[in-house]
Amino acid sequence: MGPTTEVIIVGGGFAGVACARELSRRGIRTLIFDKNSYHQFQPLLYQVAASQIGVSEVTRPLRAIFHRTNKVKVFTAEVASIDTANHSVTTTDGHSYRARVLVLANGAEPNFFDTPGAREHTYPLYSVRDATRLGTALVAALNTANNEPEMEHGVRVVVVGGGPTGVEIAGAIAENFRYIVPGYFSPEVAEKCSVHLVDMLPNLLTPFDDKSKAYAVKRLTRMGVKLKLGSGVTEVTPGSLTFADGAHLPADIVVWAGGLKAGKLVGDSGLSLGRGGRVDVTADLKAPGAGGVYVLGDTANMTDARGNTLPQLGSSAQQAGKWAARNIAAELTGNPTKPFKYVDKGYMAMIGRGAAVAELGPKRRLVHGPIAFAAWLAVHLVLLSGWRQRASALFSWAEDFLSHSRSHVVLGRAD
């Protein structure tokens, strides 16, 4: 067992980093564990896959984030198990560490809902590796189509999931087929390529207003995205999907944006689990029945003051991380903790070039089109970690918007 510290945080995502930063400002010694040495900005992973921005724009070394403080120590290690009773973690290399308070903010993983073939034959989009893997597969498929002009079809992409991630990646790939492929490959290949967006629900962007949904459908259809809604995927095979209504859809690449669930680490923790395998946390962001254990971000089902479940968004995770740190500081000094007060900033989804939907604030002010597009860019610039990342992303967006060019190369493995 390693030395005891005040706080251990598992996960270097939005919630974990925000929590560690606030704890550092309060002078509280913290260990933060992540299997990656970097913090990744998940909302923009689809743009990495579409070669709109590079990996360096969505990643920042965790040690660079905390290099100005001696209160936070970063461990690049995968946590194999946790002991909530003793507030300890054990890494895959066999080392164990213990703290007075344990924070679980280790994110989630794709939820395939036990769909046969989905895990083996689709491309999820939750990590940098996922994004580079998908981007590599898209380029390889386009190369094949370009080298074999006798093919009757180009690259057939099917995106499963009509939430923000599905809408954004479908729009980005469709734009590539329309604007990028004709110049980098050939107009003939571009004309043969297709994008389908499918979902078991009858509408896209379920949490959004009906006007936002209608706008998204209109813009995606205009960009050439074909929609199949109201029937779930029952099987994925190499080259096709089967649906509950008996339909079949050919596909060369299937992108899985069908939802998330908490990972095995939390599943094996002994904590009481709720929807999506996540922990239904108390009002002050603790795991029920486990003193000194906080659960944040995609690992938790968090609620607002009215009991409404909070969306799995970066802003929600950041707010929870900061609030948990304040509660931890109070707990360590013998003071009472306070219920989480969530500031509702609304929802956003990018649809394509100059097009987005935004529902801002708790009153859900509806904004569509170029204004929503600009708001989306501004919000994501603020959320990005690091000035270099912000400047580089802004330059990439300007280059893409003004020239329809791609200076980024996706490097990865498609297998």
GROMACS .gro file of C-alpha atoms in nm:
model
  415
    1MET     CA    1   0.000   0.000   0.000
    2GLY     CA    2   0.141   0.335  -0.106
    3PRO     CA    3   0.143   0.646   0.111
    4THR     CA    4  -0.188   0.794   0.219
    5THR     CA    5  -0.285   1.127   0.062
    6GLU     CA    6  -0.588   1.347   0.112
    7VAL     CA    7  -0.771   1.284  -0.217
    8ILE     CA    8  -0.743   1.030  -0.497
    9ILE     CA    9  -0.915   1.108  -0.829
   10VAL     CA   10  -0.963   0.832  -1.085
   11GLY     CA   11  -1.000   0.988  -1.430
   12GLY     CA   12  -0.846   1.288  -1.605
   13GLY     CA   13  -1.154   1.402  -1.796
   14PHE     CA   14  -1.361   1.719  -1.750
   15ALA     CA   15  -1.481   1.632  -1.399
   16GLY     CA   16  -1.152   1.493  -1.270
   17VAL     CA   17  -0.942   1.784  -1.394
   18ALA     CA   18  -1.188   2.045  -1.266
   19CYS     CA   19  -1.197   1.875  -0.926
   20ALA     CA   20  -0.816   1.851  -0.903
   21ARG     CA   21  -0.772   2.216  -1.002
   22GLU     CA   22  -1.011   2.336  -0.734
   23LEU     CA   23  -0.855   2.112  -0.472
   24SER     CA   24  -0.511   2.247  -0.565
   25ARG     CA   25  -0.631   2.604  -0.521
   26ARG     CA   26  -0.743   2.506  -0.173
   27GLY     CA   27  -0.406   2.351  -0.089
   28ILE     CA   28  -0.532   1.991  -0.075
   29ARG     CA   29  -0.287   1.716  -0.175
   30THR     CA   30  -0.431   1.510  -0.460
   31LEU     CA   31  -0.331   1.211  -0.673
   32ILE     CA   32  -0.499   1.187  -1.014
   33PHE     CA   33  -0.490   0.860  -1.208
   34ASP     CA   34  -0.556   0.810  -1.578
   35LYS     CA   35  -0.444   0.539  -1.820
   36ASN     CA   36  -0.360   0.816  -2.068
   37SER     CA   37  -0.100   1.084  -2.004
   38TYR     CA   38  -0.330   1.346  -2.155
   39HIS     CA   39  -0.669   1.508  -2.105
   40GLN     CA   40  -0.890   1.458  -2.413
   41PHE     CA   41  -1.163   1.692  -2.531
   42GLN     CA   42  -1.437   1.449  -2.628
   43PRO     CA   43  -1.689   1.692  -2.787
   44LEU     CA   44  -1.450   1.749  -3.078
   45LEU     CA   45  -1.343   1.391  -3.142
   46TYR     CA   46  -1.576   1.369  -3.440
   47GLN     CA   47  -1.380   1.654  -3.602
   48VAL     CA   48  -1.057   1.459  -3.555
   49ALA     CA   49  -1.217   1.162  -3.731
   50ALA     CA   50  -1.326   1.393  -4.016
   51SER     CA   51  -0.976   1.551  -4.038
   52GLN     CA   52  -1.118   1.895  -3.958
   53ILE     CA   53  -0.879   1.939  -3.665
   54GLY     CA   54  -0.576   1.748  -3.541
   55VAL     CA   55  -0.519   1.532  -3.237
   56SER     CA   56  -0.307   1.803  -3.074
   57GLU     CA   57  -0.606   2.035  -3.061
   58VAL     CA   58  -0.813   1.794  -2.850
   59THR     CA   59  -0.540   1.667  -2.618
   60ARG     CA   60  -0.329   1.830  -2.350
   61PRO     CA   61  -0.077   1.656  -2.124
   62LEU     CA   62  -0.217   1.620  -1.774
   63ARG     CA   63   0.118   1.712  -1.626
   64ALA     CA   64   0.113   2.036  -1.828
   65ILE     CA   65  -0.223   2.125  -1.674
   66PHE     CA   66  -0.085   2.084  -1.321
   67HIS     CA   67   0.279   2.180  -1.370
   68ARG     CA   68   0.243   2.502  -1.169
   69THR     CA   69   0.126   2.328  -0.852
   70ASN     CA   70   0.293   2.080  -0.620
   71LYS     CA   71  -0.040   1.980  -0.469
   72VAL     CA   72  -0.146   1.755  -0.761
   73LYS     CA   73   0.054   1.452  -0.867
   74VAL     CA   74  -0.033   1.278  -1.193
   75PHE     CA   75  -0.004   0.900  -1.228
   76THR     CA   76  -0.021   0.758  -1.579
   77ALA     CA   77  -0.157   0.420  -1.481
   78GLU     CA   78  -0.469   0.215  -1.532
   79VAL     CA   79  -0.668   0.148  -1.218
   80ALA     CA   80  -0.760  -0.221  -1.199
   81SER     CA   81  -0.980  -0.210  -0.889
   82ILE     CA   82  -1.111   0.021  -0.621
   83ASP     CA   83  -1.194  -0.035  -0.257
   84THR     CA   84  -1.463   0.213  -0.162
   85ALA     CA   85  -1.456   0.116   0.205
   86ASN     CA   86  -1.086   0.198   0.239
   87HIS     CA   87  -1.080   0.474  -0.026
   88SER     CA   88  -0.802   0.292  -0.207
   89VAL     CA   89  -0.714   0.203  -0.566
   90THR     CA   90  -0.493  -0.068  -0.711
   91THR     CA   91  -0.330  -0.021  -1.051
   92THR     CA   92  -0.269  -0.291  -1.311
   93ASP     CA   93   0.098  -0.304  -1.212
   94GLY     CA   94  -0.003  -0.410  -0.860
   95HIS     CA   95   0.057  -0.088  -0.669
   96SER     CA   96  -0.205   0.034  -0.423
   97TYR     CA   97  -0.278   0.386  -0.297
   98ARG     CA   98  -0.506   0.511  -0.023
   99ALA     CA   99  -0.665   0.847   0.055
  100ARG     CA  100  -0.907   1.009   0.296
  101VAL     CA  101  -1.144   1.080   0.005
  102LEU     CA  102  -1.193   0.888  -0.321
  103VAL     CA  103  -1.332   1.052  -0.635
  104LEU     CA  104  -1.449   0.838  -0.927
  105ALA     CA  105  -1.454   1.035  -1.251
  106ASN     CA  106  -1.330   0.771  -1.492
  107GLY     CA  107  -1.588   0.833  -1.763
  108ALA     CA  108  -1.784   0.577  -1.958
  109GLU     CA  109  -1.761   0.340  -2.251
  110PRO     CA  110  -1.978   0.274  -2.558
  111ASN     CA  111  -2.302   0.093  -2.486
  112PHE     CA  112  -2.372  -0.161  -2.760
  113PHE     CA  113  -2.689  -0.284  -2.586
  114ASP     CA  114  -2.585  -0.645  -2.655
  115THR     CA  115  -2.651  -0.593  -3.028
  116PRO     CA  116  -2.493  -0.889  -3.211
  117GLY     CA  117  -2.188  -0.782  -3.408
  118ALA     CA  118  -2.192  -0.420  -3.292
  119ARG     CA  119  -1.881  -0.438  -3.078
  120GLU     CA  120  -1.686  -0.626  -3.345
  121HIS     CA  121  -1.793  -0.442  -3.660
  122THR     CA  122  -1.854  -0.079  -3.567
  123TYR     CA  123  -1.649   0.230  -3.488
  124PRO     CA  124  -1.742   0.399  -3.158
  125LEU     CA  125  -1.639   0.758  -3.096
  126TYR     CA  126  -1.546   0.813  -2.733
  127SER     CA  127  -1.166   0.839  -2.727
  128VAL     CA  128  -0.877   0.977  -2.933
  129ARG     CA  129  -0.797   0.623  -3.039
  130ASP     CA  130  -1.157   0.579  -3.155
  131ALA     CA  131  -1.137   0.900  -3.359
  132THR     CA  132  -0.808   0.815  -3.530
  133ARG     CA  133  -0.926   0.460  -3.595
  134LEU     CA  134  -1.242   0.587  -3.765
  135GLY     CA  135  -1.056   0.853  -3.961
  136THR     CA  136  -0.803   0.598  -4.084
  137ALA     CA  137  -1.083   0.363  -4.191
  138LEU     CA  138  -1.257   0.640  -4.384
  139VAL     CA  139  -0.941   0.734  -4.573
  140ALA     CA  140  -0.863   0.367  -4.648
  141ALA     CA  141  -1.215   0.310  -4.781
  142LEU     CA  142  -1.193   0.619  -5.000
  143ASN     CA  143  -0.857   0.502  -5.136
  144THR     CA  144  -1.011   0.167  -5.225
  145ALA     CA  145  -1.305   0.334  -5.400
  146ASN     CA  146  -1.068   0.566  -5.587
  147ASN     CA  147  -0.844   0.280  -5.700
  148GLU     CA  148  -1.134   0.069  -5.820
  149PRO     CA  149  -1.345   0.297  -6.045
  150GLU     CA  150  -1.552   0.002  -6.163
  151MET     CA  151  -1.713  -0.026  -5.817
  152GLU     CA  152  -2.086   0.041  -5.836
  153HIS     CA  153  -2.085   0.220  -5.502
  154GLY     CA  154  -1.849   0.450  -5.320
  155VAL     CA  155  -1.800   0.449  -4.945
  156ARG     CA  156  -2.126   0.368  -4.765
  157VAL     CA  157  -2.129   0.505  -4.410
  158VAL     CA  158  -2.404   0.432  -4.159
  159VAL     CA  159  -2.414   0.626  -3.832
  160VAL     CA  160  -2.613   0.458  -3.553
  161GLY     CA  161  -2.755   0.703  -3.300
  162GLY     CA  162  -2.950   1.025  -3.354
  163GLY     CA  163  -2.815   1.219  -3.057
  164PRO     CA  164  -2.570   1.511  -3.084
  165THR     CA  165  -2.267   1.287  -3.152
  166GLY     CA  166  -2.447   1.098  -3.428
  167VAL     CA  167  -2.581   1.414  -3.589
  168GLU     CA  168  -2.241   1.585  -3.575
  169ILE     CA  169  -2.038   1.299  -3.723
  170ALA     CA  170  -2.300   1.229  -3.992
  171GLY     CA  171  -2.295   1.594  -4.095
  172ALA     CA  172  -1.914   1.611  -4.094
  173ILE     CA  173  -1.873   1.300  -4.309
  174ALA     CA  174  -2.145   1.414  -4.551
  175GLU     CA  175  -1.968   1.748  -4.590
  176ASN     CA  176  -1.641   1.569  -4.661
  177PHE     CA  177  -1.808   1.362  -4.931
  178ARG     CA  178  -1.959   1.675  -5.084
  179TYR     CA  179  -1.672   1.924  -5.060
  180ILE     CA  180  -1.345   1.742  -4.988
  181VAL     CA  181  -1.360   1.410  -5.173
  182PRO     CA  182  -1.417   1.564  -5.521
  183GLY     CA  183  -1.089   1.756  -5.493
  184TYR     CA  184  -0.876   1.502  -5.311
  185PHE     CA  185  -1.006   1.193  -5.491
  186SER     CA  186  -1.252   1.242  -5.778
  187PRO     CA  187  -1.605   1.375  -5.839
  188GLU     CA  188  -1.709   1.027  -5.957
  189VAL     CA  189  -1.612   0.872  -5.622
  190ALA     CA  190  -1.783   1.152  -5.431
  191GLU     CA  191  -2.110   1.102  -5.618
  192LYS     CA  192  -2.118   0.734  -5.523
  193CYS     CA  193  -2.054   0.789  -5.150
  194SER     CA  194  -2.345   0.792  -4.906
  195VAL     CA  195  -2.425   0.859  -4.540
  196HIS     CA  196  -2.720   0.713  -4.352
  197LEU     CA  197  -2.819   0.820  -4.001
  198VAL     CA  198  -3.034   0.564  -3.817
  199ASP     CA  199  -3.201   0.553  -3.477
  200MET     CA  200  -3.462   0.339  -3.305
  201LEU     CA  201  -3.648   0.654  -3.198
  202PRO     CA  202  -3.870   0.843  -3.442
  203ASN     CA  203  -3.681   1.172  -3.397
  204LEU     CA  204  -3.328   1.306  -3.391
  205LEU     CA  205  -3.187   1.504  -3.098
  206THR     CA  206  -3.443   1.378  -2.847
  207PRO     CA  207  -3.379   1.635  -2.568
  208PHE     CA  208  -3.416   1.927  -2.812
  209ASP     CA  209  -3.721   2.132  -2.906
  210ASP     CA  210  -3.930   2.021  -3.206
  211LYS     CA  211  -3.813   2.325  -3.405
  212SER     CA  212  -3.450   2.225  -3.346
  213LYS     CA  213  -3.525   1.869  -3.452
  214ALA     CA  214  -3.695   1.988  -3.771
  215TYR     CA  215  -3.404   2.218  -3.852
  216ALA     CA  216  -3.154   1.934  -3.803
  217VAL     CA  217  -3.352   1.705  -4.033
  218LYS     CA  218  -3.376   1.976  -4.299
  219ARG     CA  219  -3.004   2.057  -4.293
  220LEU     CA  220  -2.888   1.695  -4.286
  221THR     CA  221  -3.121   1.603  -4.573
  222ARG     CA  222  -2.995   1.899  -4.773
  223MET     CA  223  -2.638   1.774  -4.721
  224GLY     CA  224  -2.737   1.433  -4.858
  225VAL     CA  225  -2.771   1.240  -4.532
  226LYS     CA  226  -3.042   0.974  -4.558
  227LEU     CA  227  -3.245   0.910  -4.244
  228LYS     CA  228  -3.393   0.584  -4.118
  229LEU     CA  229  -3.574   0.643  -3.790
  230GLY     CA  230  -3.811   0.446  -3.572
  231SER     CA  231  -3.649   0.104  -3.598
  232GLY     CA  232  -3.357  -0.025  -3.395
  233VAL     CA  233  -3.052  -0.212  -3.521
  234THR     CA  234  -3.076  -0.582  -3.435
  235GLU     CA  235  -2.750  -0.705  -3.589
  236VAL     CA  236  -2.434  -0.573  -3.747
  237THR     CA  237  -2.234  -0.789  -3.987
  238PRO     CA  238  -1.931  -0.708  -4.204
  239GLY     CA  239  -2.102  -0.512  -4.480
  240SER     CA  240  -2.458  -0.465  -4.353
  241LEU     CA  241  -2.703  -0.385  -4.074
  242THR     CA  242  -3.032  -0.553  -3.995
  243PHE     CA  243  -3.323  -0.366  -3.833
  244ALA     CA  244  -3.615  -0.463  -3.613
  245ASP     CA  245  -3.856  -0.398  -3.899
  246GLY     CA  246  -3.674  -0.656  -4.113
  247ALA     CA  247  -3.492  -0.404  -4.332
  248HIS     CA  248  -3.128  -0.445  -4.434
  249LEU     CA  249  -2.885  -0.165  -4.509
  250PRO     CA  250  -2.545  -0.218  -4.678
  251ALA     CA  251  -2.251  -0.046  -4.510
  252ASP     CA  252  -1.877  -0.026  -4.550
  253ILE     CA  253  -1.827   0.169  -4.227
  254VAL     CA  254  -2.065   0.173  -3.930
  255VAL     CA  255  -2.017   0.449  -3.672
  256TRP     CA  256  -2.167   0.363  -3.333
  257ALA     CA  257  -2.304   0.668  -3.151
  258GLY     CA  258  -2.581   0.478  -2.978
  259GLY     CA  259  -2.510   0.570  -2.616
  260LEU     CA  260  -2.275   0.522  -2.324
  261LYS     CA  261  -2.256   0.322  -2.004
  262ALA     CA  262  -2.026   0.322  -1.705
  263GLY     CA  263  -1.721   0.100  -1.729
  264LYS     CA  264  -1.629  -0.225  -1.559
  265LEU     CA  265  -1.434  -0.049  -1.283
  266VAL     CA  266  -1.751   0.101  -1.138
  267GLY     CA  267  -1.952  -0.211  -1.217
  268ASP     CA  268  -1.717  -0.416  -0.999
  269SER     CA  269  -1.697  -0.157  -0.720
  270GLY     CA  270  -1.992  -0.286  -0.518
  271LEU     CA  271  -2.163   0.051  -0.540
  272SER     CA  272  -2.535   0.066  -0.610
  273LEU     CA  273  -2.585   0.126  -0.982
  274GLY     CA  274  -2.866   0.292  -1.175
  275ARG     CA  275  -2.943   0.368  -1.539
  276GLY     CA  276  -2.656   0.301  -1.776
  277GLY     CA  277  -2.461   0.121  -1.505
  278ARG     CA  278  -2.385   0.460  -1.350
  279VAL     CA  279  -2.405   0.555  -0.983
  280ASP     CA  280  -2.715   0.746  -0.875
  281VAL     CA  281  -2.532   0.999  -0.661
  282THR     CA  282  -2.677   1.192  -0.368
  283ALA     CA  283  -2.748   1.565  -0.385
  284ASP     CA  284  -2.393   1.646  -0.272
  285LEU     CA  285  -2.242   1.415  -0.540
  286LYS     CA  286  -2.153   1.122  -0.313
  287ALA     CA  287  -2.207   0.752  -0.371
  288PRO     CA  288  -2.499   0.637  -0.152
  289GLY     CA  289  -2.388   0.433   0.146
  290ALA     CA  290  -2.018   0.491   0.085
  291GLY     CA  291  -1.880   0.767   0.304
  292GLY     CA  292  -1.603   0.976   0.152
  293VAL     CA  293  -1.664   0.853  -0.205
  294TYR     CA  294  -1.768   1.103  -0.474
  295VAL     CA  295  -1.879   1.003  -0.825
  296LEU     CA  296  -1.877   1.255  -1.108
  297GLY     CA  297  -1.924   1.305  -1.481
  298ASP     CA  298  -2.019   1.018  -1.712
  299THR     CA  299  -1.973   0.775  -1.423
  300ALA     CA  300  -2.266   0.929  -1.235
  301ASN     CA  301  -2.635   0.995  -1.277
  302MET     CA  302  -2.655   1.348  -1.141
  303THR     CA  303  -2.974   1.548  -1.083
  304ASP     CA  304  -3.064   1.913  -1.041
  305ALA     CA  305  -3.259   2.067  -0.752
  306ARG     CA  306  -3.587   1.947  -0.904
  307GLY     CA  307  -3.469   1.590  -0.942
  308ASN     CA  308  -3.422   1.608  -1.319
  309THR     CA  309  -3.136   1.398  -1.452
  310LEU     CA  310  -2.853   1.615  -1.582
  311PRO     CA  311  -2.721   1.569  -1.936
  312GLN     CA  312  -2.387   1.398  -1.993
  313LEU     CA  313  -2.213   1.718  -2.104
  314GLY     CA  314  -1.868   1.861  -2.052
  315SER     CA  315  -2.009   2.167  -1.875
  316SER     CA  316  -2.206   1.946  -1.635
  317ALA     CA  317  -1.894   1.747  -1.554
  318GLN     CA  318  -1.683   2.057  -1.500
  319GLN     CA  319  -1.939   2.214  -1.269
  320ALA     CA  320  -1.970   1.889  -1.072
  321GLY     CA  321  -1.592   1.862  -1.040
  322LYS     CA  322  -1.559   2.209  -0.891
  323TRP     CA  323  -1.855   2.160  -0.660
  324ALA     CA  324  -1.728   1.825  -0.537
  325ALA     CA  325  -1.390   1.983  -0.457
  326ARG     CA  326  -1.562   2.242  -0.240
  327ASN     CA  327  -1.756   1.970  -0.061
  328ILE     CA  328  -1.439   1.768  -0.013
  329ALA     CA  329  -1.265   2.071   0.138
  330ALA     CA  330  -1.559   2.115   0.373
  331GLU     CA  331  -1.562   1.747   0.466
  332LEU     CA  332  -1.189   1.739   0.540
  333THR     CA  333  -1.230   2.030   0.781
  334GLY     CA  334  -1.536   1.887   0.954
  335ASN     CA  335  -1.789   2.117   0.786
  336PRO     CA  336  -2.115   2.013   0.618
  337THR     CA  337  -2.134   1.953   0.244
  338LYS     CA  338  -2.384   2.130   0.019
  339PRO     CA  339  -2.623   2.002  -0.253
  340PHE     CA  340  -2.496   2.052  -0.607
  341LYS     CA  341  -2.644   2.360  -0.774
  342TYR     CA  342  -2.627   2.307  -1.148
  343VAL     CA  343  -2.620   2.609  -1.380
  344ASP     CA  344  -2.819   2.505  -1.687
  345LYS     CA  345  -2.644   2.640  -1.999
  346GLY     CA  346  -2.863   2.449  -2.245
  347TYR     CA  347  -2.787   2.217  -2.537
  348MET     CA  348  -2.595   2.253  -2.862
  349ALA     CA  349  -2.527   2.043  -3.169
  350MET     CA  350  -2.322   2.122  -3.479
  351ILE     CA  351  -2.488   2.008  -3.802
  352GLY     CA  352  -2.248   2.133  -4.064
  353ARG     CA  353  -2.088   2.431  -4.231
  354GLY     CA  354  -2.250   2.742  -4.083
  355ALA     CA  355  -2.532   2.535  -3.935
  356ALA     CA  356  -2.602   2.437  -3.575
  357VAL     CA  357  -2.883   2.425  -3.322
  358ALA     CA  358  -2.859   2.575  -2.976
  359GLU     CA  359  -3.105   2.596  -2.690
  360LEU     CA  360  -2.948   2.836  -2.446
  361GLY     CA  361  -3.002   2.865  -2.074
  362PRO     CA  362  -3.269   2.716  -1.849
  363LYS     CA  363  -3.543   2.884  -2.055
  364ARG     CA  364  -3.410   2.717  -2.372
  365ARG     CA  365  -3.380   3.016  -2.602
  366LEU     CA  366  -3.382   2.865  -2.951
  367VAL     CA  367  -3.109   2.968  -3.193
  368HIS     CA  368  -3.053   2.803  -3.532
  369GLY     CA  369  -2.821   2.855  -3.827
  370PRO     CA  370  -2.510   3.080  -3.841
  371ILE     CA  371  -2.572   3.242  -3.502
  372ALA     CA  372  -2.593   2.901  -3.335
  373PHE     CA  373  -2.286   2.796  -3.533
  374ALA     CA  374  -2.089   3.092  -3.394
  375ALA     CA  375  -2.219   3.023  -3.042
  376TRP     CA  376  -2.113   2.658  -3.071
  377LEU     CA  377  -1.761   2.763  -3.174
  378ALA     CA  378  -1.734   3.013  -2.889
  379VAL     CA  379  -1.852   2.769  -2.621
  380HIS     CA  380  -1.617   2.496  -2.735
  381LEU     CA  381  -1.323   2.735  -2.752
  382VAL     CA  382  -1.385   2.826  -2.388
  383LEU     CA  383  -1.414   2.461  -2.284
  384LEU     CA  384  -1.090   2.359  -2.458
  385SER     CA  385  -0.798   2.313  -2.219
  386GLY     CA  386  -0.503   2.539  -2.298
  387TRP     CA  387  -0.444   2.851  -2.506
  388ARG     CA  388  -0.239   2.666  -2.765
  389GLN     CA  389  -0.523   2.420  -2.822
  390ARG     CA  390  -0.772   2.707  -2.857
  391ALA     CA  391  -0.558   2.901  -3.104
  392SER     CA  392  -0.486   2.592  -3.313
  393ALA     CA  393  -0.853   2.487  -3.322
  394LEU     CA  394  -0.961   2.838  -3.423
  395PHE     CA  395  -0.709   2.840  -3.708
  396SER     CA  396  -0.825   2.496  -3.826
  397TRP     CA  397  -1.190   2.602  -3.821
  398ALA     CA  398  -1.111   2.917  -4.019
  399GLU     CA  399  -0.910   2.719  -4.275
  400ASP     CA  400  -1.190   2.468  -4.314
  401PHE     CA  401  -1.465   2.729  -4.341
  402LEU     CA  402  -1.284   2.954  -4.588
  403SER     CA  403  -1.111   2.702  -4.813
  404HIS     CA  404  -1.270   2.356  -4.774
  405SER     CA  405  -0.918   2.219  -4.737
  406ARG     CA  406  -0.775   1.959  -4.502
  407SER     CA  407  -0.422   2.005  -4.367
  408HIS     CA  408  -0.462   1.740  -4.097
  409VAL     CA  409  -0.359   1.380  -4.148
  410VAL     CA  410  -0.527   1.106  -3.947
  411LEU     CA  411  -0.267   0.863  -3.821
  412GLY     CA  412  -0.391   0.542  -3.667
  413ARG     CA  413  -0.500   0.187  -3.723
  414ALA     CA  414  -0.832   0.093  -3.871
  415ASP     CA  415  -0.831  -0.255  -3.714
   0.00000   0.00000   0.00000
